[in-house]
Short mmCIF file of C-alpha atoms in Angstrom, two decimals:
data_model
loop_
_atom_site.label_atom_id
_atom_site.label_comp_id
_atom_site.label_asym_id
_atom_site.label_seq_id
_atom_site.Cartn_x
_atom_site.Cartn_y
_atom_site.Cartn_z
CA UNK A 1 -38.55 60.74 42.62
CA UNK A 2 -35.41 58.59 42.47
CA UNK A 3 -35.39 55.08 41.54
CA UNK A 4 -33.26 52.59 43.78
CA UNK A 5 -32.17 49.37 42.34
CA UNK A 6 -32.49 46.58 44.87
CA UNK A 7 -29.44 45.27 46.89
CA UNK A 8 -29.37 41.94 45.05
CA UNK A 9 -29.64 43.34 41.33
CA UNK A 10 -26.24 44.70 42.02
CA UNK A 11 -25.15 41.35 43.07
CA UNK A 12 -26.94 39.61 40.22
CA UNK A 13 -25.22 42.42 37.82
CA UNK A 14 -21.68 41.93 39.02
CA UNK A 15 -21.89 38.16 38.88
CA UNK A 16 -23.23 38.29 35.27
CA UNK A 17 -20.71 41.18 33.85
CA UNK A 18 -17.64 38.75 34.48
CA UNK A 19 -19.48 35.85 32.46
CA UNK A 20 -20.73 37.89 29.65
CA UNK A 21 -16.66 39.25 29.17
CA UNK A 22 -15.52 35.74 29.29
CA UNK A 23 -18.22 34.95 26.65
CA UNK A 24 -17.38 37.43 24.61
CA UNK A 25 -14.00 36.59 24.35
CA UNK A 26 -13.95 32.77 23.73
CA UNK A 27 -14.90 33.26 20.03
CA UNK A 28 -11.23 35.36 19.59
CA UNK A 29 -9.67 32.66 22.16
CA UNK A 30 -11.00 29.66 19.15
CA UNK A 31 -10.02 32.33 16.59
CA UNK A 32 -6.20 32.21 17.35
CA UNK A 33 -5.92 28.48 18.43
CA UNK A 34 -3.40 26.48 16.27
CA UNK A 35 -4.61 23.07 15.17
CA UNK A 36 -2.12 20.08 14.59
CA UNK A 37 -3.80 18.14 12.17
CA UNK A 38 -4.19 17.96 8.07
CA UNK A 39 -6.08 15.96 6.10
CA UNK A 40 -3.82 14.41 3.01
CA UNK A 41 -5.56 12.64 -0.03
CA UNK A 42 -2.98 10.73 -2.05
CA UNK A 43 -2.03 8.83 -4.77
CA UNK A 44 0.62 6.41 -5.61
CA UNK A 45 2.30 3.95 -7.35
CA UNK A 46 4.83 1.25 -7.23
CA UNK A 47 6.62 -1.40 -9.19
CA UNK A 48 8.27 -5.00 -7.67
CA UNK A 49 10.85 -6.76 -9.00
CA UNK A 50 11.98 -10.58 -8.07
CA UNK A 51 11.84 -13.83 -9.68
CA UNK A 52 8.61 -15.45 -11.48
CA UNK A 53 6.43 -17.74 -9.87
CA UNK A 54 5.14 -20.07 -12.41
CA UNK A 55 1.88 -22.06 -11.91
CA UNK A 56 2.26 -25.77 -11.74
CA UNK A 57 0.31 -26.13 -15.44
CA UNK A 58 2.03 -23.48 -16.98
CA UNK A 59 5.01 -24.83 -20.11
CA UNK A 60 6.68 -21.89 -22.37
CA UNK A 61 9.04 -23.92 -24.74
CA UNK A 62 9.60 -27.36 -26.20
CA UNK A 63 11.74 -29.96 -24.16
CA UNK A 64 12.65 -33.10 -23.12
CA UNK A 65 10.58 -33.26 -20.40
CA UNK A 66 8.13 -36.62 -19.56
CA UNK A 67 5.11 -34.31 -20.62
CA UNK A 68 7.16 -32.86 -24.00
CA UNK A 69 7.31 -28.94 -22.41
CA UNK A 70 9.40 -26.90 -19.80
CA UNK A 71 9.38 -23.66 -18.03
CA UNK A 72 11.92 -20.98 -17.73
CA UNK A 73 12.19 -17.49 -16.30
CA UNK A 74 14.22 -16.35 -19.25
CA UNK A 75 11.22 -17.15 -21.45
CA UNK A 76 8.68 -14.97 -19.91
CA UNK A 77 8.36 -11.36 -19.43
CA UNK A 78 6.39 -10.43 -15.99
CA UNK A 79 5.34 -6.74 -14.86
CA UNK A 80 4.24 -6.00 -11.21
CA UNK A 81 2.66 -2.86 -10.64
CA UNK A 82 0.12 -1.52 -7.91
CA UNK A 83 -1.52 2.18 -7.56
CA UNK A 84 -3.22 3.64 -4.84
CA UNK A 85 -5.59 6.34 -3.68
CA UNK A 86 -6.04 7.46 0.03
CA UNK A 87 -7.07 9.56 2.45
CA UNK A 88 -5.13 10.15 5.85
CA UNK A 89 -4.97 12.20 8.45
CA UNK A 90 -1.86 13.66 9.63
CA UNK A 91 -0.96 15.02 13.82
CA UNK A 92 1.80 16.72 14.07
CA UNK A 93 4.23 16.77 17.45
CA UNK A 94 7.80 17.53 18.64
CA UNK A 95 7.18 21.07 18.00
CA UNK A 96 5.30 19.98 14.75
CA UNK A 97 8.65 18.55 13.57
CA UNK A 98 6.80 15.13 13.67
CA UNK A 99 3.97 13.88 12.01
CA UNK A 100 2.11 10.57 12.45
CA UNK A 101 -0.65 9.95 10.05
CA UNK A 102 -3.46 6.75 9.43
CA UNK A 103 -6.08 6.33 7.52
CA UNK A 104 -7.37 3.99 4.52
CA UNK A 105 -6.03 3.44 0.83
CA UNK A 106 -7.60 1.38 -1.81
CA UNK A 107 -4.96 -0.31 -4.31
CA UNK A 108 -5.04 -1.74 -7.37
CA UNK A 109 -2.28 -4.54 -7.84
CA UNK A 110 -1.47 -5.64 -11.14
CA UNK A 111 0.78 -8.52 -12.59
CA UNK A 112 1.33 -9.45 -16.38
CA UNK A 113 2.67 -12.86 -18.01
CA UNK A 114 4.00 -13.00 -21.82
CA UNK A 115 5.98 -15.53 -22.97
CA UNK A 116 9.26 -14.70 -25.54
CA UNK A 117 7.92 -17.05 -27.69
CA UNK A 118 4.50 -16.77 -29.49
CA UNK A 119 2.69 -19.17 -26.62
CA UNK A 120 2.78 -20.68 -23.30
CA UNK A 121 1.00 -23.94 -23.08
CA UNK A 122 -1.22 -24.89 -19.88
CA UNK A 123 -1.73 -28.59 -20.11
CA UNK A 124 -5.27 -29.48 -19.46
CA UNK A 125 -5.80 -33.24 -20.29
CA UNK A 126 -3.19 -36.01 -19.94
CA UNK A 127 -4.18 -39.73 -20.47
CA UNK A 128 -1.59 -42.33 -20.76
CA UNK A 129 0.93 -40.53 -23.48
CA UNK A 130 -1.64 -38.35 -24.51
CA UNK A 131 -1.29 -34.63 -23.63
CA UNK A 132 -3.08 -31.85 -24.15
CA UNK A 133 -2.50 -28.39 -23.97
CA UNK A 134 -3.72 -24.64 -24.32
CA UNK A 135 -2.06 -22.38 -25.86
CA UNK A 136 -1.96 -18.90 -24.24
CA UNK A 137 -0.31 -15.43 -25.51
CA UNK A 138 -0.62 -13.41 -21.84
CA UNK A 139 -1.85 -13.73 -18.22
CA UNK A 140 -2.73 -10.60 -16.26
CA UNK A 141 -4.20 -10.66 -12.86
CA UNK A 142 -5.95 -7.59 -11.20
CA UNK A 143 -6.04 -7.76 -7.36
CA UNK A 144 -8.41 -5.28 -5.43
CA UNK A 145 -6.97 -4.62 -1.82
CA UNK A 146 -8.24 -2.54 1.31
CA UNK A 147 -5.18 -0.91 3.39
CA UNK A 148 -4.64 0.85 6.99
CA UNK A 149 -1.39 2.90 6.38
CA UNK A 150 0.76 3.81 9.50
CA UNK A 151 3.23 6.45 8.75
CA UNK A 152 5.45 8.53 11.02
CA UNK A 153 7.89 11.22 9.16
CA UNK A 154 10.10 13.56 10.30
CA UNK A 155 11.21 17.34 9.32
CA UNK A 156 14.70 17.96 8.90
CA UNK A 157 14.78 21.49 9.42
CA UNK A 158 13.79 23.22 12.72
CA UNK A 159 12.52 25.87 10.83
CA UNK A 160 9.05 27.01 9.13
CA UNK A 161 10.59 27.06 5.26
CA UNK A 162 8.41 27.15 2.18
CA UNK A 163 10.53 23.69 0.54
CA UNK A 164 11.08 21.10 3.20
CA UNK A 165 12.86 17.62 3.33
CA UNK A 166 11.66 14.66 5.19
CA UNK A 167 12.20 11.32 5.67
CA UNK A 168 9.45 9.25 6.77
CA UNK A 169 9.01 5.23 7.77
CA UNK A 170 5.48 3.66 7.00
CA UNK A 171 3.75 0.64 6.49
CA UNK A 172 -0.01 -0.63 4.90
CA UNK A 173 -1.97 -3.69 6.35
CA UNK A 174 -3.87 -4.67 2.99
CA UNK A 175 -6.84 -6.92 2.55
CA UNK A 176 -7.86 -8.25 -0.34
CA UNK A 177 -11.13 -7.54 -1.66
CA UNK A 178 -11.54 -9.23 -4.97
CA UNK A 179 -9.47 -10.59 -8.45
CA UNK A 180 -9.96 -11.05 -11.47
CA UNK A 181 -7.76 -13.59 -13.61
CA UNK A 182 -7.67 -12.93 -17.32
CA UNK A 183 -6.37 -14.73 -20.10
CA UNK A 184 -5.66 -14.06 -23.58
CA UNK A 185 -6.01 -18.05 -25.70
CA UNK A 186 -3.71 -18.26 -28.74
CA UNK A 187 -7.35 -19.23 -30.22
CA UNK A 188 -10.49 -18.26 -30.10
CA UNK A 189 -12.09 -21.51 -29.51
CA UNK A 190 -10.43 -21.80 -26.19
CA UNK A 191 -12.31 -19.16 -24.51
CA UNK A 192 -14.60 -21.96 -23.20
CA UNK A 193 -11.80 -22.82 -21.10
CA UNK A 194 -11.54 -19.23 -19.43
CA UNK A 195 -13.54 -20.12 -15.88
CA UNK A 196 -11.36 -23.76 -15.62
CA UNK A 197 -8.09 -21.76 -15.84
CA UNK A 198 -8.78 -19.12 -13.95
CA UNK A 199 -9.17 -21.28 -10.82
CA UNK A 200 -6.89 -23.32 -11.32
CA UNK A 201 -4.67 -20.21 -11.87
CA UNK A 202 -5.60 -19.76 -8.37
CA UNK A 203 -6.17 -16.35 -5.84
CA UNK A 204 -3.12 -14.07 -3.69
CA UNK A 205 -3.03 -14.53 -0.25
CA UNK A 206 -5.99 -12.59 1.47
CA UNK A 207 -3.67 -10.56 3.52
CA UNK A 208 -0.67 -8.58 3.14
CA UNK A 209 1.94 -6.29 4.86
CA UNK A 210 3.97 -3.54 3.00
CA UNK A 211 6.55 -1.32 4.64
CA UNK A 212 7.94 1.76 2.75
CA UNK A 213 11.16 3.79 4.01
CA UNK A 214 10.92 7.37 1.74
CA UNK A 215 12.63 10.71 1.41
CA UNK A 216 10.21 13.19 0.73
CA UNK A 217 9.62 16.95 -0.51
CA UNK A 218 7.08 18.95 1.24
CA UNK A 219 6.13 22.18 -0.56
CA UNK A 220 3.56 24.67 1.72
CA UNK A 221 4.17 26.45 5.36
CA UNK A 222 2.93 26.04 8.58
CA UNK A 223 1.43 29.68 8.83
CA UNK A 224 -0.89 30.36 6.05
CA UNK A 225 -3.95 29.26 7.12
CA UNK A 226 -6.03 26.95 5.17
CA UNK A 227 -2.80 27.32 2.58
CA UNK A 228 -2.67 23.13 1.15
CA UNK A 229 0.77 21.48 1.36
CA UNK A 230 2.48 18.94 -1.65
CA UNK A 231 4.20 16.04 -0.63
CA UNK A 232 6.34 14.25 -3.24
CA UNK A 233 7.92 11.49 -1.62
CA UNK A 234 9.96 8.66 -3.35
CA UNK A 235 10.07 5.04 -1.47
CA UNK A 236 14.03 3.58 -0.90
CA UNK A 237 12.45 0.75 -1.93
CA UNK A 238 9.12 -0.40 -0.91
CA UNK A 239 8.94 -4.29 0.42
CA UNK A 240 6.10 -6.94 0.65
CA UNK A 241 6.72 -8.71 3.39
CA UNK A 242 4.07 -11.68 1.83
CA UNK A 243 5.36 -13.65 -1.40
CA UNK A 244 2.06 -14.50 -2.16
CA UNK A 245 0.63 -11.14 -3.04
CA UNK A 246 0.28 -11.89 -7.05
CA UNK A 247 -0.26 -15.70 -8.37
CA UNK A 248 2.75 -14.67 -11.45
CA UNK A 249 5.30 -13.06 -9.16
CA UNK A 250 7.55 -13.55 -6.13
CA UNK A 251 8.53 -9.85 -5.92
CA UNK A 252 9.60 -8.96 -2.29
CA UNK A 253 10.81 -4.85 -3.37
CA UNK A 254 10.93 -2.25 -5.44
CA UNK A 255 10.60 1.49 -5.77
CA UNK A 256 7.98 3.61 -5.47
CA UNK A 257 6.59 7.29 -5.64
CA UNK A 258 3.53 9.12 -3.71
CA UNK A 259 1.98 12.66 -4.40
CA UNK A 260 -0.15 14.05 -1.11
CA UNK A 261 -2.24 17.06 -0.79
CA UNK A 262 -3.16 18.16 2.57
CA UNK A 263 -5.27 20.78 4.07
CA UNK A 264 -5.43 21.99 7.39
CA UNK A 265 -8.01 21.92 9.97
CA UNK A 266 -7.01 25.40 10.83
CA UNK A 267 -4.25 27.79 10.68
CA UNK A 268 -1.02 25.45 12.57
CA UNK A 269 1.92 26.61 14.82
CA UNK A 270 5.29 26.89 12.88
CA UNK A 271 8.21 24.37 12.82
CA UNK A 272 9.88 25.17 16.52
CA UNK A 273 6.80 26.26 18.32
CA UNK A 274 4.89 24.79 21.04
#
């Protein structure tokens, strides 16, 4: 007895064949596609230099002044720091010669005030020819700020090499979050004082804009899979485009130095490749 399989199965069957190939071969198609993005976590740090900004109750040294004290930028020593930590992602285009990354970083900026001598005075009380003052052996001031980077770099060499150079251009839009004045009395029996200085000390502007040129060192290859690179990259120098970004300083630049690790989404197309 022989079995006959209907007109249509056949059609059904050669319809279906086609589909289930196709199938079959979209897992290898997602196995050998190249993906153009990394993921970098980072950390950094920077230092400003420029001119003190002195608070309008702040004296260092004994004068001839109407109120008996003076201020002078040769009296004080002032540091102006900041670190970072971030995470961005990174596309890469032009033949993955280019990169253009964003994301968020969280900074920590960070300005100290010591005078040469053993005290700076703060006047807080001045009736008639009566003054008084504070006395205070150092001012610090830790600012808390929120940051969208923009970054676009670019590889020097057309090729997929191990050590790479690149120069990159990139800029953070920081808000601040919170800060916290602190101050060190030449006596303990001034700490009552503390919370009236510290406003009167004042806050940094709440916004802030920081743009970076850097030469960088990118260690890791295009080809290895989920193989991490290392950026080193070294800022030529860094420049706050606010002058109100610490309440002791009126730094506008200074150099600056980033370490980034980045992983891959997937394994990526080498330097030269569509």
């Amino acid at each position: 007895m022989r079995c006959h399989l209907p007109y249509h199965l056949f059609f059904v069957l050669f319809a279906v064949c086609p589909l289930l190939t196709a199938q079959t071969g979209f897992p290898q198609a997602d196995r050998k596609k190249k993906h153009n993005i990394r993921i970098g976590f980072e950390m950094g740090v920077n230092s400003y230099f420029g001119d003190i900004k002195k608070p309008a109750l702040l004296r260092e040294f004994n004068s001839e002044l109407s109120d008996g004290y003076g201020f002078s930028n040769d009296g004080a020593n002032q540091a102006f720091t900041s670190v970072g930590w971030g995470v961005k992602p990174e596309f890469f285009f032009g033949k993955n010669r280019w990169g253009i990354a964003s994301g968020l970083r969280f900074s920590r900026y960070l300005t100290t005030l010591e005078p040469h001598s053993d005290f700076f005075y703060w006047k807080v009380r001045q009736e008639d020819l009566l003054t008084d003052y504070l006395t205070i052996r150092k001012f610090s001031q830790k600012s808390y700020f929120l940051g969208i980077p923009l970054e676009l770099r670019f590889f020097t060499n057309n090729r997929d090499l191990p050590f790479q150079i690149y120069f990159k251009i990139g800029s953070a839009f920081n808000y601040r979050l919170s800060t916290d004045n602190d101050v060190v009395f030449g006596e303990p029996s001034m700490d009552k004082y503390a919370g009236r200085v510290d406003e009167e000390i004042g806050e940094p502007d709440r916004f802030h804009v920081y743009v970076y040129p850097a030469l960088g060192f990118k260690i890791g290859r295009y080809r290895t899979g989920h193989t991490p690179w290392f950026n080193l990259e070294f800022h030529l120098p860094g420049m706050l485009l606010q002058s109100g970004v610490s309440s002791f300083s009126k730094s506008a630049s200074g150099p600056g130095a980033a370490l980034t690790v980045q992983i891959p989404l997937g394994p990526m197309a080498p330097i030269g490749s569509n």
